Amino acid sequence: MTSTPLPDTPVDHLASPAAPARTSSTLDTAHGQLASAVAVLGYDEGQHQMLATPRREIHVAVPLRRDDGETVLFHGFRVQHNISRGPGKGGLRYAPGVDIDEVRALAMWMTWKCGIVDLPYGGAKGGIAIDPRDYTTAELERVTRRYTSEIMPMIGPDTDVMAPDMGTDEQTMAWVMDTYSVNRGYTIPAVVTGKPLAVGGSRGRGTATSAGIVHVTAAALGEAGVPLADVTVAVQGFGKVGSHAAAIFAARGATVVAVSDQYGGLRNDAGLDVPRLLAHVAATGSVVGFDGADPLSNADLLGLDVDVLVPAAVEGVLDGDTAAGVRARWVVEGANGPTTTEGDRVLAARGVTVVPDVLANAGGVVVSYFEWVQANQTYWWSEQEIADRLEHRMTSAYGDVSALAKREGLSLRDAALVIGVQRTAEAHRIRGLYP
Ligand code: NAD
C-alpha cells in the first residue's frame, strides 16, 4: 500500500503512483494484431470496427473493509469482447496495473483463442487493480465477493464464465461460485471454471495451460525434426502457468536451464531439478534462494542461448530491444501478450519462430470448456480422458494454424489470428445484424 487512508475514507488504488502505466500499449498490440488479420481477410472498415470493439463493459467500485477496520476502494472491470459464438469466457486478474485497456486487450485475445481451438465461447476478461500479496486471505475473500456481486447482472453459466488468471486461483473461483450461487438460491458450478475438485472442478485443469504449451512446443519442434528431449528451455514466470510448464517440459525429457519470477531468476546449464524447485517455491514463495542453481536476472533470462524461450509472466516483455537479444530458436508464449508489435517484427527478422499466445496458452480454456461441459452434465470425466482430449485439441489446432501459415506465407501469429477472427466474423455473418 502506498498511501495512509483516513478512517472510513475510501482510498483510490487506481490513482496509486505504484500502478504501472504500460497497458495502453497492450491494447495497441492487440489492435495491431487484429488489423493484420483483417488485412489478410480483406474485411471492410465496418467489420473491422465490430471486431475491434467490446460488446459490453462494466466498471465497478469495489470497497473493502480491511481487517483493521480501515476502508479502501479498488476499481474492478469486466469486459465481454464478443459473445457471438457463445458465452463470454475469460479469466479474472488481480494485479496493481490492471486497467480497462488491459482488460479490453485480454478479452479480445480470448475471443480469438476460443475461435482458434473451436470452443463455443466468445471472449471476456475481468480484473481488479489490487496487489493480492498486500492483503490477507479474509480481505481477498471480501474483495472477491463484493466484485462478484457488483458484476452479477453480467455473468452466469450461459452468459459469461470466469476462470483464474494472474493473482487469482481456484479458491478465488470457489468464492465467486459461492457468491453467485447464494444469490441465486442454489448451486451453480458452471458459472466459473478452474474451481477446486471438491466443488465441481475438473481433473487436469490446474496443469492444462502448461500441458498445452508443451503439446504445441512438441508440435512446432516436430516440424523441424527436433525431439522435445533434445532441447534446452528457459521459462520466465514461475506461477500457475510457468511452474507447471517447467515441470512438464522436464518430465518429458527437455532440459530446463533457467526460470524466474518477479523477485529474480535462476540458471543451471545442466538442468534444474524442477520438482525440488517446486518444493522450494511452495516453502518460500519465490524461486530466489534455491541452492541448485546460480542467480540470473529476468533480462538475462530472455537473452539466454536456449532452444525454447517461454515467457509466462506479464505482457510486453519482448519489445524491440529485448527481442533483439533473444537467442532462442522458438518463443512459445505462455503469457498473454508478452511480445509487442515491434518485438514480433524483430523476432521474425531474426528467424525466430513465435508460437503465439492465442494458440500456445489455449490449453487452459480448453479444459475450462471440459469443466463447464462436465458441470452442465453433472457427469465427471477421468484424468486420462481429459489429457487425451486436450492433446488432440492442441495438436490439431497447431496443425490448422501451421498449415494455413505455410499455405499463405504467414507467421504463426497472423495465421492463428486469421482463423480466430474468421470464425468470429462467420458467426456474425450467419446470425445477421439485429435489427
Ligand atoms: P500467476 O499469478 O500464477 O503467476 C505469475 C508469475 O509471473 C509469478 O511467478 C510472478 O512472480 C511472475 N511475474 C510477475 N511479474 C513478473 C515480471 N515482471 N518478471 C518476471 N516474472 C514476473 O499467473 P499465471 O496464471 O501463471 O499467468 C501468467 C500468464 O499466463 C498471464 O499472462 C496470464 O494471463 C497467462 N495465462 C494464464 C492462464 C491460466 O490458466 N492461469 C491461461 C492462459 C494464459
Short mmCIF file of C-alpha atoms and ligand atoms in Angstrom, two decimals:
data_model
loop_
_atom_site.label_atom_id
_atom_site.label_comp_id
_atom_site.label_asym_id
_atom_site.label_seq_id
_atom_site.Cartn_x
_atom_site.Cartn_y
_atom_site.Cartn_z
CA MET A 1 0.00 0.00 0.00
CA THR A 2 1.30 3.40 -0.93
CA SER A 3 -0.90 5.86 0.98
CA THR A 4 -2.21 6.22 4.51
CA PRO A 5 -6.01 6.39 4.40
CA LEU A 6 -8.19 8.29 6.81
CA PRO A 7 -10.56 6.03 8.76
CA ASP A 8 -13.65 5.18 6.67
CA THR A 9 -12.34 7.21 3.73
CA PRO A 10 -12.06 5.07 0.63
CA VAL A 11 -8.57 5.13 -0.90
CA ASP A 12 -8.43 5.14 -4.67
CA HIS A 13 -5.91 2.45 -5.55
CA LEU A 14 -6.12 3.12 -9.26
CA ALA A 15 -4.63 6.54 -8.57
CA SER A 16 -1.71 4.96 -6.71
CA PRO A 17 1.65 6.09 -8.13
CA ALA A 18 2.77 2.45 -7.85
CA ALA A 19 0.39 1.36 -10.62
CA PRO A 20 2.44 0.78 -13.81
CA ALA A 21 1.17 2.78 -16.79
CA ARG A 22 2.01 0.41 -19.64
CA THR A 23 -1.29 -1.15 -20.55
CA SER A 24 -2.49 1.05 -23.40
CA SER A 25 0.40 -0.45 -25.35
CA THR A 26 -1.07 -3.89 -24.58
CA LEU A 27 -4.29 -2.76 -26.25
CA ASP A 28 -2.25 -1.27 -29.12
CA THR A 29 -0.59 -4.67 -29.58
CA ALA A 30 -3.97 -6.43 -29.65
CA HIS A 31 -5.38 -3.88 -32.11
CA GLY A 32 -2.30 -4.18 -34.33
CA GLN A 33 -2.64 -7.96 -34.46
CA LEU A 34 -6.33 -7.69 -35.36
CA ALA A 35 -5.54 -5.13 -38.09
CA SER A 36 -3.03 -7.58 -39.65
CA ALA A 37 -5.61 -10.38 -39.69
CA VAL A 38 -8.30 -8.06 -41.09
CA ALA A 39 -5.91 -7.02 -43.88
CA VAL A 40 -5.31 -10.67 -44.80
CA LEU A 41 -9.05 -11.40 -44.71
CA GLY A 42 -9.95 -8.27 -46.70
CA TYR A 43 -12.76 -7.15 -44.37
CA ASP A 44 -14.18 -3.65 -44.67
CA GLU A 45 -13.84 -0.94 -42.02
CA GLY A 46 -17.30 -1.60 -40.55
CA GLN A 47 -16.48 -5.27 -39.96
CA HIS A 48 -13.09 -4.27 -38.56
CA GLN A 49 -14.71 -1.90 -36.06
CA MET A 50 -17.23 -4.53 -34.95
CA LEU A 51 -14.38 -6.98 -34.31
CA ALA A 52 -12.24 -4.36 -32.55
CA THR A 53 -14.92 -3.04 -30.18
CA PRO A 54 -16.01 -4.80 -26.97
CA ARG A 55 -19.66 -5.78 -26.91
CA ARG A 56 -20.16 -4.83 -23.25
CA GLU A 57 -18.03 -3.45 -20.45
CA ILE A 58 -18.64 -2.77 -16.80
CA HIS A 59 -16.51 -0.71 -14.42
CA VAL A 60 -17.28 -1.25 -10.74
CA ALA A 61 -16.15 0.25 -7.46
CA VAL A 62 -15.01 -2.45 -5.04
CA PRO A 63 -14.82 -1.14 -1.47
CA LEU A 64 -13.05 -3.33 1.09
CA ARG A 65 -13.29 -3.08 4.86
CA ARG A 66 -9.81 -4.22 5.91
CA ASP A 67 -9.17 -6.47 8.89
CA ASP A 68 -8.16 -3.40 10.94
CA GLY A 69 -11.41 -1.55 10.11
CA GLU A 70 -9.95 0.83 7.51
CA THR A 71 -11.85 1.11 4.20
CA VAL A 72 -10.07 1.07 0.85
CA LEU A 73 -11.51 1.28 -2.63
CA PHE A 74 -10.44 -0.67 -5.68
CA HIS A 75 -11.52 -0.45 -9.29
CA GLY A 76 -12.82 -3.58 -10.98
CA PHE A 77 -13.69 -4.34 -14.60
CA ARG A 78 -15.40 -6.99 -16.68
CA VAL A 79 -15.31 -6.81 -20.47
CA GLN A 80 -17.23 -9.07 -22.83
CA HIS A 81 -15.41 -8.57 -26.08
CA ASN A 82 -17.56 -10.90 -28.15
CA ILE A 83 -20.44 -13.27 -27.40
CA SER A 84 -21.43 -14.29 -30.92
CA ARG A 85 -20.17 -17.89 -30.70
CA GLY A 86 -21.38 -18.49 -27.13
CA PRO A 87 -20.99 -17.15 -23.60
CA GLY A 88 -18.11 -14.84 -22.80
CA LYS A 89 -15.18 -16.79 -21.38
CA GLY A 90 -12.08 -15.45 -19.69
CA GLY A 91 -10.02 -15.05 -16.59
CA LEU A 92 -10.12 -12.76 -13.58
CA ARG A 93 -6.84 -10.95 -12.88
CA TYR A 94 -5.70 -9.33 -9.63
CA ALA A 95 -2.68 -7.10 -10.28
CA PRO A 96 -1.83 -3.48 -9.41
CA GLY A 97 -1.61 -2.34 -13.04
CA VAL A 98 -4.99 -3.69 -14.18
CA ASP A 99 -6.98 -1.07 -16.10
CA ILE A 100 -9.77 -1.04 -18.63
CA ASP A 101 -7.45 -1.08 -21.66
CA GLU A 102 -5.53 -4.11 -20.41
CA VAL A 103 -8.80 -5.94 -19.75
CA ARG A 104 -10.08 -4.99 -23.23
CA ALA A 105 -6.94 -6.44 -24.83
CA LEU A 106 -7.11 -9.64 -22.80
CA ALA A 107 -10.84 -10.06 -23.57
CA MET A 108 -10.17 -9.64 -27.30
CA TRP A 109 -7.42 -12.26 -27.21
CA MET A 110 -9.87 -14.65 -25.50
CA THR A 111 -12.29 -14.27 -28.43
CA TRP A 112 -9.65 -15.27 -30.96
CA LYS A 113 -8.30 -18.03 -28.70
CA CYS A 114 -11.71 -19.68 -28.28
CA GLY A 115 -12.17 -19.46 -32.05
CA ILE A 116 -8.76 -21.00 -32.77
CA VAL A 117 -9.41 -24.07 -30.59
CA ASP A 118 -13.03 -24.04 -31.79
CA LEU A 119 -14.85 -23.70 -28.47
CA PRO A 120 -18.47 -22.47 -28.36
CA TYR A 121 -17.49 -19.33 -26.49
CA GLY A 122 -16.86 -15.68 -27.05
CA GLY A 123 -14.14 -13.78 -25.23
CA ALA A 124 -14.25 -11.92 -21.92
CA LYS A 125 -11.90 -10.85 -19.16
CA GLY A 126 -12.08 -9.23 -15.75
CA GLY A 127 -9.74 -7.71 -13.27
CA ILE A 128 -9.27 -5.68 -10.14
CA ALA A 129 -6.43 -3.19 -9.69
CA ILE A 130 -5.07 -4.74 -6.50
CA ASP A 131 -1.82 -6.35 -5.43
CA PRO A 132 -3.11 -9.53 -3.77
CA ARG A 133 0.14 -10.01 -1.84
CA ASP A 134 -0.70 -6.95 0.26
CA TYR A 135 -3.95 -8.39 1.63
CA THR A 136 -4.98 -11.23 3.92
CA THR A 137 -6.99 -14.21 2.73
CA ALA A 138 -10.07 -12.89 4.53
CA GLU A 139 -9.68 -9.50 2.81
CA LEU A 140 -9.27 -11.12 -0.62
CA GLU A 141 -12.40 -13.16 0.02
CA ARG A 142 -14.37 -9.97 0.79
CA VAL A 143 -12.94 -8.19 -2.30
CA THR A 144 -13.86 -11.17 -4.48
CA ARG A 145 -17.39 -11.46 -3.12
CA ARG A 146 -18.06 -7.72 -3.47
CA TYR A 147 -16.69 -7.64 -7.03
CA THR A 148 -18.79 -10.69 -7.92
CA SER A 149 -21.95 -9.16 -6.54
CA GLU A 150 -21.28 -5.90 -8.44
CA ILE A 151 -20.89 -7.68 -11.80
CA MET A 152 -23.58 -10.29 -11.09
CA PRO A 153 -26.02 -8.99 -13.75
CA MET A 154 -23.40 -9.60 -16.41
CA ILE A 155 -22.13 -13.10 -15.54
CA GLY A 156 -23.65 -16.57 -15.49
CA PRO A 157 -23.11 -20.06 -16.92
CA ASP A 158 -24.87 -19.06 -20.16
CA THR A 159 -23.59 -15.50 -20.38
CA ASP A 160 -20.04 -15.11 -19.06
CA VAL A 161 -17.86 -17.72 -17.34
CA MET A 162 -14.79 -16.73 -15.32
CA ALA A 163 -11.54 -18.61 -14.61
CA PRO A 164 -8.31 -17.88 -12.71
CA ASP A 165 -5.62 -15.63 -14.18
CA MET A 166 -2.69 -13.74 -12.68
CA GLY A 167 -3.10 -13.23 -8.96
CA THR A 168 -6.21 -15.42 -8.62
CA ASP A 169 -6.58 -19.16 -8.11
CA GLU A 170 -9.06 -21.97 -7.56
CA GLN A 171 -10.02 -20.59 -4.13
CA THR A 172 -10.96 -17.27 -5.79
CA MET A 173 -13.18 -19.19 -8.21
CA ALA A 174 -14.83 -21.05 -5.30
CA TRP A 175 -15.71 -17.67 -3.71
CA VAL A 176 -17.13 -16.35 -7.00
CA MET A 177 -19.16 -19.53 -7.48
CA ASP A 178 -20.44 -19.42 -3.90
CA THR A 179 -21.39 -15.72 -4.05
CA TYR A 180 -23.23 -16.19 -7.34
CA SER A 181 -24.96 -19.37 -6.15
CA VAL A 182 -26.03 -17.98 -2.76
CA ASN A 183 -27.63 -15.02 -4.52
CA ARG A 184 -29.47 -17.30 -6.94
CA GLY A 185 -30.51 -19.71 -4.19
CA TYR A 186 -28.93 -22.91 -5.50
CA THR A 187 -25.51 -24.21 -6.50
CA ILE A 188 -24.39 -23.21 -10.00
CA PRO A 189 -20.93 -24.71 -10.57
CA ALA A 190 -20.80 -23.78 -14.28
CA VAL A 191 -20.60 -20.04 -13.54
CA VAL A 192 -16.82 -20.39 -13.17
CA THR A 193 -14.11 -22.82 -14.22
CA GLY A 194 -10.81 -23.56 -12.55
CA LYS A 195 -12.65 -24.43 -9.32
CA PRO A 196 -11.38 -26.89 -6.70
CA LEU A 197 -12.32 -30.51 -7.47
CA ALA A 198 -14.45 -30.65 -4.32
CA VAL A 199 -16.96 -28.14 -5.76
CA GLY A 200 -17.10 -29.32 -9.35
CA GLY A 201 -13.66 -28.56 -10.74
CA SER A 202 -12.18 -30.70 -13.46
CA ARG A 203 -9.30 -33.09 -13.22
CA GLY A 204 -6.37 -31.70 -15.18
CA ARG A 205 -7.48 -28.02 -15.12
CA GLY A 206 -4.66 -26.87 -12.84
CA THR A 207 -1.98 -28.01 -15.29
CA ALA A 208 -3.94 -27.63 -18.55
CA THR A 209 -2.43 -24.35 -19.79
CA SER A 210 1.07 -25.67 -19.17
CA ALA A 211 0.36 -29.10 -20.71
CA GLY A 212 -1.00 -27.31 -23.78
CA ILE A 213 2.18 -25.20 -24.03
CA VAL A 214 4.26 -28.36 -24.06
CA HIS A 215 1.98 -30.02 -26.67
CA VAL A 216 2.32 -27.11 -29.11
CA THR A 217 6.05 -26.84 -28.44
CA ALA A 218 6.44 -30.54 -29.28
CA ALA A 219 4.40 -29.99 -32.45
CA ALA A 220 6.50 -26.99 -33.53
CA LEU A 221 9.76 -28.79 -32.79
CA GLY A 222 8.46 -31.88 -34.58
CA GLU A 223 8.03 -29.86 -37.80
CA ALA A 224 11.74 -29.08 -37.62
CA GLY A 225 12.60 -32.70 -36.80
CA VAL A 226 13.77 -31.81 -33.28
CA PRO A 227 12.72 -34.11 -30.41
CA LEU A 228 11.50 -32.43 -27.20
CA ALA A 229 14.06 -34.43 -25.24
CA ASP A 230 16.91 -32.74 -27.15
CA VAL A 231 16.08 -29.12 -26.30
CA THR A 232 17.01 -26.62 -23.60
CA VAL A 233 14.22 -24.43 -22.22
CA ALA A 234 14.05 -21.14 -20.26
CA VAL A 235 10.78 -20.14 -18.59
CA GLN A 236 10.02 -16.59 -17.43
CA GLY A 237 7.39 -16.55 -14.67
CA PHE A 238 7.06 -19.38 -12.19
CA GLY A 239 3.38 -19.08 -11.31
CA LYS A 240 0.48 -21.35 -12.24
CA VAL A 241 1.47 -21.46 -15.91
CA GLY A 242 5.28 -21.26 -15.82
CA SER A 243 5.93 -23.64 -12.91
CA HIS A 244 3.82 -26.47 -14.34
CA ALA A 245 5.22 -25.87 -17.82
CA ALA A 246 8.76 -26.22 -16.45
CA ALA A 247 7.75 -29.41 -14.62
CA ILE A 248 6.10 -30.94 -17.71
CA PHE A 249 9.00 -29.98 -20.00
CA ALA A 250 11.41 -31.66 -17.57
CA ALA A 251 9.18 -34.72 -17.18
CA ARG A 252 9.11 -35.10 -20.97
CA GLY A 253 12.91 -35.06 -21.15
CA ALA A 254 13.69 -31.43 -22.06
CA THR A 255 16.42 -29.66 -20.07
CA VAL A 256 15.00 -26.68 -18.18
CA VAL A 257 18.07 -24.49 -17.70
CA ALA A 258 16.51 -21.27 -16.35
CA VAL A 259 13.38 -19.95 -14.66
CA SER A 260 12.42 -16.67 -13.00
CA ASP A 261 9.68 -14.88 -11.12
CA GLN A 262 9.13 -11.25 -10.23
CA TYR A 263 11.80 -11.45 -7.50
CA GLY A 264 14.61 -12.85 -9.71
CA GLY A 265 15.77 -15.89 -11.63
CA LEU A 266 17.95 -19.00 -11.59
CA ARG A 267 20.19 -20.78 -14.04
CA ASN A 268 21.73 -24.24 -14.13
CA ASP A 269 23.05 -25.31 -17.53
CA ALA A 270 22.98 -28.97 -16.51
CA GLY A 271 19.22 -28.67 -15.91
CA LEU A 272 17.24 -27.52 -12.88
CA ASP A 273 15.76 -30.12 -10.54
CA VAL A 274 12.22 -28.82 -11.11
CA PRO A 275 10.37 -30.99 -8.52
CA ARG A 276 12.83 -29.84 -5.81
CA LEU A 277 12.46 -26.23 -7.04
CA LEU A 278 8.65 -26.51 -6.78
CA ALA A 279 9.05 -27.60 -3.14
CA HIS A 280 11.37 -24.60 -2.53
CA VAL A 281 8.80 -22.21 -4.04
CA ALA A 282 5.98 -23.77 -2.01
CA ALA A 283 8.03 -23.19 1.13
CA THR A 284 9.42 -19.69 0.40
CA GLY A 285 7.11 -18.08 -2.19
CA SER A 286 9.88 -17.49 -4.76
CA VAL A 287 12.47 -19.27 -6.88
CA VAL A 288 15.11 -16.96 -5.34
CA GLY A 289 17.45 -18.67 -2.89
CA PHE A 290 17.19 -22.15 -4.44
CA ASP A 291 20.51 -23.90 -3.81
CA GLY A 292 20.66 -25.94 -7.01
CA ALA A 293 21.40 -23.02 -9.37
CA ASP A 294 23.09 -19.64 -9.91
CA PRO A 295 21.18 -16.35 -9.74
CA LEU A 296 20.02 -14.78 -13.01
CA SER A 297 18.15 -11.57 -13.83
CA ASN A 298 14.87 -11.57 -15.78
CA ALA A 299 16.55 -9.52 -18.52
CA ASP A 300 19.39 -12.05 -18.86
CA LEU A 301 16.91 -14.95 -18.98
CA LEU A 302 15.30 -13.53 -22.12
CA GLY A 303 18.69 -13.48 -23.89
CA LEU A 304 19.91 -16.94 -22.87
CA ASP A 305 21.29 -19.25 -25.55
CA VAL A 306 18.50 -21.84 -25.29
CA ASP A 307 16.37 -23.60 -27.88
CA VAL A 308 12.98 -22.67 -26.44
CA LEU A 309 12.05 -19.50 -24.54
CA VAL A 310 8.70 -19.49 -22.75
CA PRO A 311 7.60 -16.05 -21.48
CA ALA A 312 4.92 -17.00 -18.94
CA ALA A 313 4.64 -13.88 -16.75
CA VAL A 314 3.39 -10.50 -17.97
CA GLU A 315 2.70 -8.52 -21.15
CA GLY A 316 5.19 -6.62 -23.23
CA VAL A 317 8.47 -8.23 -22.06
CA LEU A 318 9.65 -8.86 -25.64
CA ASP A 319 9.75 -5.40 -27.19
CA GLY A 320 12.04 -4.24 -30.00
CA ASP A 321 15.07 -4.02 -27.67
CA THR A 322 14.73 -7.27 -25.75
CA ALA A 323 13.70 -9.19 -28.89
CA ALA A 324 17.00 -8.14 -30.48
CA GLY A 325 18.80 -10.05 -27.71
CA VAL A 326 16.76 -13.26 -27.96
CA ARG A 327 18.91 -16.24 -28.97
CA ALA A 328 16.23 -18.93 -28.69
CA ARG A 329 15.04 -20.52 -31.94
CA TRP A 330 11.46 -20.85 -30.68
CA VAL A 331 9.49 -18.46 -28.48
CA VAL A 332 6.39 -20.15 -27.11
CA GLU A 333 4.11 -17.58 -25.49
CA GLY A 334 2.74 -18.88 -22.19
CA ALA A 335 1.70 -15.39 -21.07
CA ASN A 336 -0.88 -13.29 -22.88
CA GLY A 337 0.68 -10.53 -24.95
CA PRO A 338 4.35 -10.98 -24.00
CA THR A 339 5.54 -9.74 -27.42
CA THR A 340 4.87 -6.22 -28.69
CA THR A 341 4.27 -5.47 -32.37
CA GLU A 342 7.86 -4.23 -32.70
CA GLY A 343 9.15 -7.26 -30.79
CA ASP A 344 7.30 -9.51 -33.24
CA ARG A 345 8.87 -7.74 -36.19
CA VAL A 346 12.37 -8.07 -34.73
CA LEU A 347 11.92 -11.76 -33.89
CA ALA A 348 10.59 -12.52 -37.38
CA ALA A 349 13.52 -10.68 -38.99
CA ARG A 350 15.90 -12.77 -36.90
CA GLY A 351 14.26 -16.06 -37.93
CA VAL A 352 12.81 -16.87 -34.50
CA THR A 353 9.59 -18.93 -34.67
CA VAL A 354 6.96 -17.46 -32.34
CA VAL A 355 4.14 -19.78 -31.29
CA PRO A 356 1.57 -17.11 -30.34
CA ASP A 357 -0.26 -16.83 -27.02
CA VAL A 358 -3.74 -17.30 -28.52
CA LEU A 359 -2.64 -20.79 -29.60
CA ALA A 360 0.14 -21.71 -27.15
CA ASN A 361 -1.72 -20.99 -23.90
CA ALA A 362 -5.18 -22.12 -25.07
CA GLY A 363 -4.94 -25.40 -23.11
CA GLY A 364 -6.38 -23.67 -20.05
CA VAL A 365 -9.56 -22.58 -21.77
CA VAL A 366 -9.88 -25.96 -23.49
CA VAL A 367 -10.02 -27.76 -20.14
CA SER A 368 -12.16 -24.93 -18.75
CA TYR A 369 -14.61 -25.84 -21.51
CA PHE A 370 -14.39 -29.50 -20.46
CA GLU A 371 -15.08 -28.42 -16.86
CA TRP A 372 -18.11 -26.38 -17.97
CA VAL A 373 -19.44 -29.30 -20.05
CA GLN A 374 -18.99 -31.67 -17.09
CA ALA A 375 -20.71 -29.20 -14.74
CA ASN A 376 -23.63 -28.77 -17.16
CA GLN A 377 -23.97 -32.56 -17.50
CA THR A 378 -23.13 -33.27 -13.84
CA TYR A 379 -21.00 -36.14 -15.10
CA TRP A 380 -17.25 -36.30 -14.44
CA TRP A 381 -14.58 -37.43 -16.84
CA SER A 382 -11.38 -39.28 -15.93
CA GLU A 383 -7.97 -37.59 -15.89
CA GLN A 384 -6.91 -39.66 -18.89
CA GLU A 385 -9.97 -38.67 -20.95
CA ILE A 386 -9.21 -35.02 -20.28
CA ALA A 387 -5.49 -35.37 -21.05
CA ASP A 388 -6.24 -37.16 -24.34
CA ARG A 389 -8.89 -34.66 -25.45
CA LEU A 390 -6.63 -31.74 -24.55
CA GLU A 391 -3.71 -33.14 -26.52
CA HIS A 392 -5.96 -33.77 -29.51
CA ARG A 393 -7.39 -30.21 -29.46
CA MET A 394 -4.00 -28.55 -29.07
CA THR A 395 -2.16 -30.57 -31.70
CA SER A 396 -4.98 -30.30 -34.21
CA ALA A 397 -5.26 -26.53 -33.63
CA TYR A 398 -1.49 -26.24 -34.08
CA GLY A 399 -1.78 -28.28 -37.30
CA ASP A 400 -4.53 -25.98 -38.66
CA VAL A 401 -2.55 -22.83 -37.85
CA SER A 402 0.72 -24.18 -39.20
CA ALA A 403 -0.91 -25.42 -42.43
CA LEU A 404 -2.52 -22.02 -43.06
CA ALA A 405 0.75 -20.24 -42.27
CA LYS A 406 2.61 -22.36 -44.81
CA ARG A 407 -0.11 -22.11 -47.45
CA GLU A 408 -0.45 -18.32 -47.26
CA GLY A 409 3.10 -17.43 -46.25
CA LEU A 410 2.00 -16.02 -42.87
CA SER A 411 3.60 -16.02 -39.44
CA LEU A 412 2.03 -18.44 -36.95
CA ARG A 413 0.56 -15.40 -35.17
CA ASP A 414 -1.11 -14.00 -38.27
CA ALA A 415 -2.38 -17.47 -39.24
CA ALA A 416 -3.80 -18.09 -35.75
CA LEU A 417 -5.46 -14.65 -35.70
CA VAL A 418 -6.91 -15.20 -39.17
CA ILE A 419 -8.54 -18.45 -38.02
CA GLY A 420 -9.89 -16.95 -34.79
CA VAL A 421 -11.11 -13.73 -36.41
CA GLN A 422 -12.64 -15.53 -39.38
CA ARG A 423 -14.63 -17.91 -37.15
CA THR A 424 -15.96 -14.95 -35.17
CA ALA A 425 -16.83 -12.96 -38.30
CA GLU A 426 -18.52 -16.04 -39.78
CA ALA A 427 -20.78 -16.21 -36.71
CA HIS A 428 -21.65 -12.51 -37.23
CA ARG A 429 -22.42 -13.10 -40.90
CA ILE A 430 -24.63 -16.16 -40.35
CA ARG A 431 -26.51 -14.66 -37.41
CA GLY A 432 -27.10 -11.39 -39.26
CA LEU A 433 -27.25 -7.91 -37.81
CA TYR A 434 -30.13 -7.15 -35.45
CA PRO A 435 -32.45 -5.39 -36.15
P1 NAD B 1 0.39 -16.31 -11.64
O1 NAD B 1 -0.03 -15.11 -10.87
O2 NAD B 1 0.09 -17.67 -11.10
O3 NAD B 1 1.99 -16.25 -11.90
C1 NAD B 1 2.63 -15.16 -12.48
C2 NAD B 1 4.15 -15.38 -12.36
O4 NAD B 1 4.84 -14.34 -13.04
C3 NAD B 1 4.66 -15.35 -10.92
O5 NAD B 1 5.71 -16.30 -10.78
C4 NAD B 1 5.22 -13.94 -10.80
O6 NAD B 1 6.22 -13.84 -9.78
C5 NAD B 1 5.79 -13.77 -12.17
N1 NAD B 1 5.99 -12.37 -12.56
C6 NAD B 1 5.16 -11.33 -12.38
N2 NAD B 1 5.70 -10.21 -12.87
C7 NAD B 1 6.91 -10.57 -13.40
C8 NAD B 1 7.94 -9.89 -14.06
N3 NAD B 1 7.84 -8.56 -14.30
N4 NAD B 1 9.02 -10.58 -14.47
C9 NAD B 1 9.11 -11.91 -14.26
N5 NAD B 1 8.17 -12.61 -13.64
C10 NAD B 1 7.08 -11.95 -13.20
O7 NAD B 1 -0.22 -16.11 -13.10
P2 NAD B 1 -0.47 -17.23 -14.20
O8 NAD B 1 -1.87 -17.70 -14.06
O9 NAD B 1 0.65 -18.20 -14.21
O10 NAD B 1 -0.45 -16.33 -15.51
C11 NAD B 1 0.77 -15.98 -16.17
C12 NAD B 1 0.45 -15.51 -17.58
O11 NAD B 1 -0.21 -16.58 -18.28
C13 NAD B 1 -0.51 -14.32 -17.68
O12 NAD B 1 -0.18 -13.57 -18.83
C14 NAD B 1 -1.86 -14.98 -17.88
O13 NAD B 1 -2.80 -14.11 -18.50
C15 NAD B 1 -1.46 -16.11 -18.79
N6 NAD B 1 -2.41 -17.22 -18.85
C16 NAD B 1 -2.80 -17.87 -17.71
C17 NAD B 1 -3.68 -18.95 -17.81
C18 NAD B 1 -4.09 -19.76 -16.61
O14 NAD B 1 -4.75 -20.81 -16.80
N7 NAD B 1 -3.72 -19.38 -15.39
C19 NAD B 1 -4.17 -19.34 -19.06
C20 NAD B 1 -3.74 -18.66 -20.21
C21 NAD B 1 -2.86 -17.61 -20.08
#
